[in-house]
Short mmCIF file of C-alpha atoms in Angstrom, two decimals:
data_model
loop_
_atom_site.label_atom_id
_atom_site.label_comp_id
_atom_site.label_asym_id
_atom_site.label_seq_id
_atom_site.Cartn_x
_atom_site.Cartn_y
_atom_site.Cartn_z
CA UNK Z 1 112.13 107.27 79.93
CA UNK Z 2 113.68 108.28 83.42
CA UNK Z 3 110.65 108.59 86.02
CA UNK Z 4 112.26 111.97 86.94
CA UNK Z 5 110.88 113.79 84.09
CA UNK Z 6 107.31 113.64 85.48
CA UNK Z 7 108.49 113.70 88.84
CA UNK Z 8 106.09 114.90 91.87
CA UNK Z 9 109.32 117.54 92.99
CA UNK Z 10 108.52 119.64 89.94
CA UNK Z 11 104.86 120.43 90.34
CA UNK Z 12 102.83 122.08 92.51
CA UNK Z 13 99.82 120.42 94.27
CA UNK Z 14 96.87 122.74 93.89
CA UNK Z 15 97.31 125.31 96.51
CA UNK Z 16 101.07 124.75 97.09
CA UNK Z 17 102.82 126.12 94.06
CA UNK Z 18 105.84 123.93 93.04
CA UNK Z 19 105.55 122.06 96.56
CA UNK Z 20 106.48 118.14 96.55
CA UNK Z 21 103.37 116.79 95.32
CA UNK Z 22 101.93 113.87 97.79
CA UNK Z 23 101.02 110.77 96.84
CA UNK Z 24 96.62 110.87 96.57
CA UNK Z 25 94.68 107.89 96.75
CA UNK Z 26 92.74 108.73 94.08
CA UNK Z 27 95.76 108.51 91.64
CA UNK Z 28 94.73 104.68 91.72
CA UNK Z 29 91.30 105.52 91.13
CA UNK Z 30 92.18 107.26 87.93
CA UNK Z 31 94.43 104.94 86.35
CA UNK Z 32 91.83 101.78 86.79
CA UNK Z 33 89.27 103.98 85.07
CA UNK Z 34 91.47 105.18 82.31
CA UNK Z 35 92.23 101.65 81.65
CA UNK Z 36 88.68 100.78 81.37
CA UNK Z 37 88.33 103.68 78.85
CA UNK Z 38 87.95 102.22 74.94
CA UNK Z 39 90.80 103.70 73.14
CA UNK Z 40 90.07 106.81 71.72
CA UNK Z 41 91.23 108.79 68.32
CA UNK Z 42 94.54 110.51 68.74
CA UNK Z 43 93.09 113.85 68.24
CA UNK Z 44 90.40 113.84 70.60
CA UNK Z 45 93.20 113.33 73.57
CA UNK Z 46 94.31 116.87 73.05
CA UNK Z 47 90.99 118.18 73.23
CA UNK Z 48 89.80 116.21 76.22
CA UNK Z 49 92.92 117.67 78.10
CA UNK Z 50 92.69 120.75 77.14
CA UNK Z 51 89.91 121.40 79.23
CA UNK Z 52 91.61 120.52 82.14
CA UNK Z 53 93.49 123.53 84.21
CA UNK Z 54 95.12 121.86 87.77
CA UNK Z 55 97.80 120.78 86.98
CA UNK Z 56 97.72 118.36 89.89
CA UNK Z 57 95.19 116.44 88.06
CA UNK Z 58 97.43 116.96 84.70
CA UNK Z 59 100.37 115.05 86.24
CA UNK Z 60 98.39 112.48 87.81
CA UNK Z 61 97.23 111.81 84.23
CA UNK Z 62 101.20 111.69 83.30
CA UNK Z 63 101.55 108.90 85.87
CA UNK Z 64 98.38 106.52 85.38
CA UNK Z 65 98.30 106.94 81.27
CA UNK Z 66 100.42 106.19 78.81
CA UNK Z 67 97.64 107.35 76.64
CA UNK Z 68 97.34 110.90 77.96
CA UNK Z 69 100.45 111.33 79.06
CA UNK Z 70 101.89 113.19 76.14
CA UNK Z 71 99.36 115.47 75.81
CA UNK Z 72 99.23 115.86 79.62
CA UNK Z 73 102.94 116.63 79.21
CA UNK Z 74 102.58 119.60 76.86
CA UNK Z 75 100.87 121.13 78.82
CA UNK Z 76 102.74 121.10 81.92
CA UNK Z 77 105.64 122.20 80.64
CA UNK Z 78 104.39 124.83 77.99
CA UNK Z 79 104.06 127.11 80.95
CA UNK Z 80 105.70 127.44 84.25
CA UNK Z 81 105.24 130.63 85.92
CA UNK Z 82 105.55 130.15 89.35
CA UNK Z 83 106.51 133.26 91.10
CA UNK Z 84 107.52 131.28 94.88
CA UNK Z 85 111.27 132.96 95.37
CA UNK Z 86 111.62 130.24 98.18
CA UNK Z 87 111.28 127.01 96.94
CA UNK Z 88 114.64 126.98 95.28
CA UNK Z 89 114.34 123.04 94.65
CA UNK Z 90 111.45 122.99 92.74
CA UNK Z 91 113.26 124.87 90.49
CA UNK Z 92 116.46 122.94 90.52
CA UNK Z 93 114.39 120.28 89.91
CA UNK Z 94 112.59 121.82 86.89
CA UNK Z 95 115.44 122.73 85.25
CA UNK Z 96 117.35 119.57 85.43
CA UNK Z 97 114.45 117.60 83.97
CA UNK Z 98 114.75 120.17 80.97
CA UNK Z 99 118.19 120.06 80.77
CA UNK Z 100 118.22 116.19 80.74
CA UNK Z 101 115.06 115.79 78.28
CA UNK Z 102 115.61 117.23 75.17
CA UNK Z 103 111.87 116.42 74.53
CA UNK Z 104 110.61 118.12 77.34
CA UNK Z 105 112.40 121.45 76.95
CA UNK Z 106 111.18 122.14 73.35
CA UNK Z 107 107.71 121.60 75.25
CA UNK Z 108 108.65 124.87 77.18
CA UNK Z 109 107.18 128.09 75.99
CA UNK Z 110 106.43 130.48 79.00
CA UNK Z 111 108.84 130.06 81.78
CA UNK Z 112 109.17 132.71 84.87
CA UNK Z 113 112.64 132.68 86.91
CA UNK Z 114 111.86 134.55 89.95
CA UNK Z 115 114.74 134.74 91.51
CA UNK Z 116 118.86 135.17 90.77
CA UNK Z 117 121.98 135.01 92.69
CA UNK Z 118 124.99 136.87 91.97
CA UNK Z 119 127.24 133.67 92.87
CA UNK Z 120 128.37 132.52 89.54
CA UNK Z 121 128.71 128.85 91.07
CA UNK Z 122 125.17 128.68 92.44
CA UNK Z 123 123.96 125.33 90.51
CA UNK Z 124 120.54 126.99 90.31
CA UNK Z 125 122.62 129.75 88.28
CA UNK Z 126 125.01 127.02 85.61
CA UNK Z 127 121.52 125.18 85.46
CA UNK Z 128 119.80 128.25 84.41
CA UNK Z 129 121.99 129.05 81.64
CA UNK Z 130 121.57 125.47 80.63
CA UNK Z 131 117.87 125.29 80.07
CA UNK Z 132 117.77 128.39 77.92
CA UNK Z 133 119.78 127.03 75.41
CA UNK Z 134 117.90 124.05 75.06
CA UNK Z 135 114.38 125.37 75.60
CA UNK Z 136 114.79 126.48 71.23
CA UNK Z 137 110.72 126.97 71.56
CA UNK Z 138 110.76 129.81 74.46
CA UNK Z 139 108.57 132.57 73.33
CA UNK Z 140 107.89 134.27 77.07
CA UNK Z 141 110.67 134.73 79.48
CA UNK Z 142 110.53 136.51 83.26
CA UNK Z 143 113.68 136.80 85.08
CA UNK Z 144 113.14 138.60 88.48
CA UNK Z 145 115.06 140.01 91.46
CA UNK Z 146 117.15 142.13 93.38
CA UNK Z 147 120.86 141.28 92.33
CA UNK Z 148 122.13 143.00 89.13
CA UNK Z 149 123.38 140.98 86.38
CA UNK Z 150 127.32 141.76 87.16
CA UNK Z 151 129.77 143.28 84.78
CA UNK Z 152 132.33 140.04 85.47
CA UNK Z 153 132.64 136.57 85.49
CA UNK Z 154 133.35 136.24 88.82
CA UNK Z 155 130.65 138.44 90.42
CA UNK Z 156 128.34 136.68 88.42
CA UNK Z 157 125.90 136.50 85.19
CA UNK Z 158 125.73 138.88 82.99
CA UNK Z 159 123.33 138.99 80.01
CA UNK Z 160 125.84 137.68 77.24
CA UNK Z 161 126.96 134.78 79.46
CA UNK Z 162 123.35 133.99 80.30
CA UNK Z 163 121.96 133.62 76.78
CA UNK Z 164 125.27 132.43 75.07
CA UNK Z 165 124.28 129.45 72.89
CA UNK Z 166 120.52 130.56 73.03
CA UNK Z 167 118.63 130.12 69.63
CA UNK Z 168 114.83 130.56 71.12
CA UNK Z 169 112.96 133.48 69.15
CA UNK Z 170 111.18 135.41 72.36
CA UNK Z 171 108.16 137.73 71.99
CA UNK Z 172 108.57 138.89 75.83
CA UNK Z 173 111.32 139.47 77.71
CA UNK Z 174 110.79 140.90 81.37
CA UNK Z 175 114.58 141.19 82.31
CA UNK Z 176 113.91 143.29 85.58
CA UNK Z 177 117.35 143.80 86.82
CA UNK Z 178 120.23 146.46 86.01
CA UNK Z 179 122.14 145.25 82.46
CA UNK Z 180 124.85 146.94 80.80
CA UNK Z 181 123.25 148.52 77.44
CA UNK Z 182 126.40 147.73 75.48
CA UNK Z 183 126.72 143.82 76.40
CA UNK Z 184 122.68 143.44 75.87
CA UNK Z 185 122.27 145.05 72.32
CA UNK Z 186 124.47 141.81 71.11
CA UNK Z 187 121.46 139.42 72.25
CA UNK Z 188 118.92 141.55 71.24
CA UNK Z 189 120.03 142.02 67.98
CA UNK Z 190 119.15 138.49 68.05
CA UNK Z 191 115.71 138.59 68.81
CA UNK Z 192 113.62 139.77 65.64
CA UNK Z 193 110.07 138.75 66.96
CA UNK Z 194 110.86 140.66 70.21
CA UNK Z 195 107.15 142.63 70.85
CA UNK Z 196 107.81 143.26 74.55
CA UNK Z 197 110.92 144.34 76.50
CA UNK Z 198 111.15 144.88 79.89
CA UNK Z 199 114.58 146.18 81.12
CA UNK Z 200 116.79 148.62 83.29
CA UNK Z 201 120.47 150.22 81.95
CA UNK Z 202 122.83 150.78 84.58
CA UNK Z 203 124.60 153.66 82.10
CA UNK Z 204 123.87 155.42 79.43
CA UNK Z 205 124.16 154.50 75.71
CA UNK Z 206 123.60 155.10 72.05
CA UNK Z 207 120.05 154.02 70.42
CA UNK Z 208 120.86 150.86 68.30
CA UNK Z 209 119.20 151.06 65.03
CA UNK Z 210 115.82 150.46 63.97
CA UNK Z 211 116.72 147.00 62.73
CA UNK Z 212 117.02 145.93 66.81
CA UNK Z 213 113.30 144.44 67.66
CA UNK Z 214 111.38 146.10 64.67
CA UNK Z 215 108.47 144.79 65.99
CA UNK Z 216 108.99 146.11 70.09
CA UNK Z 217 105.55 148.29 70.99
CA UNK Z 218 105.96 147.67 74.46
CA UNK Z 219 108.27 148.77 76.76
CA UNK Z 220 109.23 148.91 80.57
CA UNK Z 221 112.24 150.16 81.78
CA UNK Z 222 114.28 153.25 83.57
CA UNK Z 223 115.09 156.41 81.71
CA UNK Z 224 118.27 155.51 80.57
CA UNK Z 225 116.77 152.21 79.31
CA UNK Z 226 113.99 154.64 77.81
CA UNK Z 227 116.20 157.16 76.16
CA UNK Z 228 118.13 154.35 74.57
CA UNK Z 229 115.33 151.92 73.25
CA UNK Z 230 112.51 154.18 72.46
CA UNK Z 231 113.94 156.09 69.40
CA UNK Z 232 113.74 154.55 66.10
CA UNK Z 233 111.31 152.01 67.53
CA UNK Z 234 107.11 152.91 67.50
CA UNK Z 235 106.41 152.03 70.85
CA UNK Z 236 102.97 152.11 71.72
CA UNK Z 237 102.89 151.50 75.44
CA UNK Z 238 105.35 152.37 77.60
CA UNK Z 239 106.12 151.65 81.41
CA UNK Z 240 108.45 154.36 82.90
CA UNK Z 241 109.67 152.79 86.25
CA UNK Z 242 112.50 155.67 87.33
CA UNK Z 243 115.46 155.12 89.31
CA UNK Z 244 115.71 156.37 92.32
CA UNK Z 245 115.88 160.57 91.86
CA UNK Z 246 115.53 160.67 88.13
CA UNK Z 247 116.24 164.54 86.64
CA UNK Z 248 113.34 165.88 85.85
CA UNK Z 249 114.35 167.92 82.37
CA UNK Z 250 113.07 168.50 79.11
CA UNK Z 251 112.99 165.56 76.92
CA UNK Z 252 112.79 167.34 73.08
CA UNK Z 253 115.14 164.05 72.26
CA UNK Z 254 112.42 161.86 72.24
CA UNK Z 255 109.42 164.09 70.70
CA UNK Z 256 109.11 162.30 68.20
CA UNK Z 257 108.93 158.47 69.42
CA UNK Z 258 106.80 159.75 71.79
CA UNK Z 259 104.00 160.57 69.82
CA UNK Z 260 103.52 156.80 69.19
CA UNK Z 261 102.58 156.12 72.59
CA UNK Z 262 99.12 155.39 72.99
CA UNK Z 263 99.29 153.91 76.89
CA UNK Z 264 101.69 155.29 79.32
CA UNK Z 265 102.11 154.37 83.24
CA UNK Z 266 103.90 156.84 84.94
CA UNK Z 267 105.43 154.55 88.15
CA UNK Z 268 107.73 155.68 90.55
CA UNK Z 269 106.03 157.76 93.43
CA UNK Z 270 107.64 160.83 94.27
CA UNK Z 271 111.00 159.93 93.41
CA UNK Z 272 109.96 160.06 89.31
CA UNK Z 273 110.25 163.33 86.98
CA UNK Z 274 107.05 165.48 86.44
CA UNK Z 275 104.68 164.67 83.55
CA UNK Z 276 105.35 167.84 82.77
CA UNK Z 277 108.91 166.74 81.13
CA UNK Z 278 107.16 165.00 78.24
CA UNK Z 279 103.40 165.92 78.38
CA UNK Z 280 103.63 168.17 74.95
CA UNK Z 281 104.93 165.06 73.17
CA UNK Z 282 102.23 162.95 73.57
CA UNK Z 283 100.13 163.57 70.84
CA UNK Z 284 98.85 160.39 70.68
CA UNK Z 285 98.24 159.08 74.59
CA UNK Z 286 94.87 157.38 75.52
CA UNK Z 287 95.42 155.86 78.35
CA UNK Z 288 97.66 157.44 81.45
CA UNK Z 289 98.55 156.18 85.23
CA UNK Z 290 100.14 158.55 87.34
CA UNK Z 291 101.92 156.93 90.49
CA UNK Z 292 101.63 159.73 93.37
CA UNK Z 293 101.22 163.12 92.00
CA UNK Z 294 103.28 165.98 91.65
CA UNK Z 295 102.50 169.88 92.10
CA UNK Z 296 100.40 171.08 88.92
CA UNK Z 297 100.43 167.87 87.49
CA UNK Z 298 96.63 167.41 87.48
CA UNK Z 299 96.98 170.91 85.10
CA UNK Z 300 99.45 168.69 82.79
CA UNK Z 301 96.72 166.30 82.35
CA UNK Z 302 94.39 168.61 80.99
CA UNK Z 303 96.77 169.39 78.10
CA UNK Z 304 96.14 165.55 76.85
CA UNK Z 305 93.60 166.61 74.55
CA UNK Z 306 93.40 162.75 72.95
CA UNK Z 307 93.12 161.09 76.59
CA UNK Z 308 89.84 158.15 77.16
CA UNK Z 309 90.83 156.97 80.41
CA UNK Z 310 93.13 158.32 83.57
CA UNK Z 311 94.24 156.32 86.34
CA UNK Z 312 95.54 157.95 89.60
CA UNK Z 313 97.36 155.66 92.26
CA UNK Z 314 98.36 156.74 95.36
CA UNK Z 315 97.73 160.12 94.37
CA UNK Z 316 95.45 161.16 97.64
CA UNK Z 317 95.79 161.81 101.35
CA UNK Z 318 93.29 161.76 103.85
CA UNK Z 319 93.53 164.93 103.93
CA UNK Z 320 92.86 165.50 100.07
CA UNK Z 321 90.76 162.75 99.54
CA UNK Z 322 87.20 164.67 99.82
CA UNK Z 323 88.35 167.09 97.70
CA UNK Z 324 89.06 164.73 94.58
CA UNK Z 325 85.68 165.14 92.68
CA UNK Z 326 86.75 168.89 92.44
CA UNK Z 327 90.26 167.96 91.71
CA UNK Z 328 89.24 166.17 88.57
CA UNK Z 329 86.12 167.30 86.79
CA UNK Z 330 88.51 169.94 84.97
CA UNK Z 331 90.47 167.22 83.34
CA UNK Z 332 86.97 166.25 82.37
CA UNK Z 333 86.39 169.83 80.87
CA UNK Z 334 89.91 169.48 79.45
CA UNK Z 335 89.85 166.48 77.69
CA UNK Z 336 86.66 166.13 75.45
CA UNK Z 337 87.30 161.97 74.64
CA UNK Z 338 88.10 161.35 78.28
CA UNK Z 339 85.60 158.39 79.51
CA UNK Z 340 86.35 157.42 83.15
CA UNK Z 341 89.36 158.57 85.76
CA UNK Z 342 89.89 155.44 88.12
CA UNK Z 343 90.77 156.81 91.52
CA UNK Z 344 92.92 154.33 94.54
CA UNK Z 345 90.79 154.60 97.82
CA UNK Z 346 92.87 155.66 100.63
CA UNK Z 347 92.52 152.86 103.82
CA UNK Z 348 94.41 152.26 106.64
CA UNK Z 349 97.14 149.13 106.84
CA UNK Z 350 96.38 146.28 104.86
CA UNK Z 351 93.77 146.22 102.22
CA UNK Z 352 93.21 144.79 98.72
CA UNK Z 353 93.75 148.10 96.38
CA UNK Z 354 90.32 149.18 95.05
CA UNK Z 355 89.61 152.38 92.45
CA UNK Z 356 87.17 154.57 92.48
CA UNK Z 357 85.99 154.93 89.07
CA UNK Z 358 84.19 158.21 87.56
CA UNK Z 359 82.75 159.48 84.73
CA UNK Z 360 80.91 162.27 83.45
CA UNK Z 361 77.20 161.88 82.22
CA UNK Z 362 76.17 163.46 79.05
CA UNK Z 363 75.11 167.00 79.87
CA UNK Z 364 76.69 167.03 83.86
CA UNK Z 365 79.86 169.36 84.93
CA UNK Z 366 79.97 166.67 88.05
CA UNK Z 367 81.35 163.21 87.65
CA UNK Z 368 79.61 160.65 89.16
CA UNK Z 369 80.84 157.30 90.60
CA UNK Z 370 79.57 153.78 88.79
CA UNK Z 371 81.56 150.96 90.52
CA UNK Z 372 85.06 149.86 92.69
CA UNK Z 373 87.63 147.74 90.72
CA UNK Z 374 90.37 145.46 91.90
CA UNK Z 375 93.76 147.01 90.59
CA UNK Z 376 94.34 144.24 88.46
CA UNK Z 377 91.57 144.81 86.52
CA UNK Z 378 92.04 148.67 86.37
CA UNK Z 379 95.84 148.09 85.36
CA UNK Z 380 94.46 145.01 81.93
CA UNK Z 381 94.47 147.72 79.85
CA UNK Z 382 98.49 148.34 80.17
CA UNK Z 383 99.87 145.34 80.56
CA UNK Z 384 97.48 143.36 78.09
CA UNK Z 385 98.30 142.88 74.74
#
């Protein structure tokens, strides 16, 4: 087996993601100790390293075991999800070890591409197309980036030439870049165990029938990739990230998928459409962020008679900001199931992004404040499964 397919250019030491991994000392260490080891049931390797998370220490097992080394294996390479859009050769170098290991790429299930370049010729780009088709066990997949994927050959990738020959069954797909509809709907006619789409149209299109993705209930895109994908389809969270200067209009299209939604986050800032577009349609919606807020739209909230929890980002000014207990305790009036509204704090310059969150005590008209939370933890509940 080529020494390349555990090579130290394809993982990251522990706080250098995908960096060239150094030689340690203690690699030495750990291969005369394994060594000494009595030779253990075949089983009990698996469980041994699944308790191990660095995956600095999971290579170094690769290298100084032949014992561990599968196991170590399968888990390095069931998920690679580095997010680093400038270390282009670690993965150049991950993808030709997949490419040349037909082993090691059915390991793959997770893999996050955070980066794409419109120049058809790019190596990073033909390599790219190669390791989809042979990772056939890919159930998450994250492409990232500014470029769109182009309409032509020449000015690049576009979706049917980058999953041409691909068999793998996903169950998420974040394809954040601009896609024709029409060229798409051929691969995702494909993908039957498809539970989570995330994509933008470039144009409009017609709906493709329910038997595209039967099982989609979550979905992140523009409107145009929104009025497309949402009909015929019960969608139960739904991202709406606008293009720039998105109409605001009525919606009476889409009444009816949008009484499946149950979590909605309304992204965008200013440049989105009102709430006010689709608030009567959603019968169903528990959970709501609104990205910066629009004129009345605090009054469009109240109408959301089924709403438990409200979060509001970048929705305040200094100058509003003392007034936001007032602002919200009639939403709280409003909406009778409504447990907690989780306001962003307004700081100066750089900051980690805390919320406010309120609630109303049993038998109060003023909401009180119980705790700050990171944004990561206010956003779990609409990006979780």
């Amino acid at each position: 087996m080529a020494q390349f397919e555990i090579s130290r250019d394809v993982f990251p030491q522990a706080n250098c993601p995908y960096g060239r991994l150094q030689t340690y000392a203690y690699e030495g260490d750990i291969k005369a100790v394994l060594e000494a080891l009595p030779k253990l049931p075949l089983e009990l390797y698996r469980a041994i390293v699944e308790n191990i998370e660095d995956r600095t220490t999971l290579l170094s097992l690769c290298l100084a075991s032949n014992a561990f080394k599968f196991e170590a294996e399968r888990l390095l390479y069931k998920s690679v999800t580095s997010t680093d859009t400038t270390n282009r050769a670690a993965h150049l170098a991950f993808l030709r070890t997949i490419t040349e290991n037909g082993r090691l790429a059915l390991l793959v299930h997770t893999y996050h591409f955070p980066f794409i370049d419109n120049d058809t010729y790019d190596p990073l780009n033909q390599l790219l197309r190669r390791a989809l088709q042979a990772t056939t066990n890919l159930r998450e997949l994250t492409i990232t980036g500014l470029c769109r994927l182009a309409k032509t050959y020449y000015d690049g990738l576009t979706p049917q030439s980058l999953f041409s020959g691909c068999t793998f069954q996903l169950e998420t797909l974040y394809l954040v870049q601009y896609v024709d509809a029409r060229e798409f709907f051929s691969f995702l006619a494909t993908q039957q165990r498809l539970r989570r789409l995330a994509v933008y149209f470039d144009r409009n299109g017609q709906s493709p029938p329910s038997t595209v993705c039967p099982k989609l209930d979550f979905l992140q895109g523009n409107r145009r990739a929104i009025e497309v994908l949402l009909p015929n389809r019960q969608i139960t969270t739904l991202v709406w990230d606008p293009s720039c200067y998105e109409a605001t209009r009525a919606m009476p299209h889409l009444s009816e998928p949008l009484r499946y939604v149950k979590t909605l986050m309304f992204d965008g800032c200013y440049l989105r459409p009102s709430l006010s577009a689709i608030v009567d349609h959603l019968a169903s919606l528990e959970y709501l962020e609104l990205v910066a807020l629009h004129a009345e739209e605090l009054d469009d909230v109240c109408k959301i008679s089924s709403l438990r929890g409200l979060v509001l980002t970048d929705a305040f000014s200094f100058s509003t900001w003392d007034r936001r207990v007032s602002m919200i305790s009639p939403i709280f009036a409003s909406c009778g199931h409504l447990d907690h509204v989780d306001i962003e704090q307004v700081q100066y310059g750089d900051y980690q992004r805390l919320y406010q969150r309120w609630t109303l005590p049993h038998g109060s008209e003023v909401p009180v404040l119980i705790g700050l939370f990171r944004k990561e933890v206010v956003r779990r509940r609409f990006y979780n499964d």
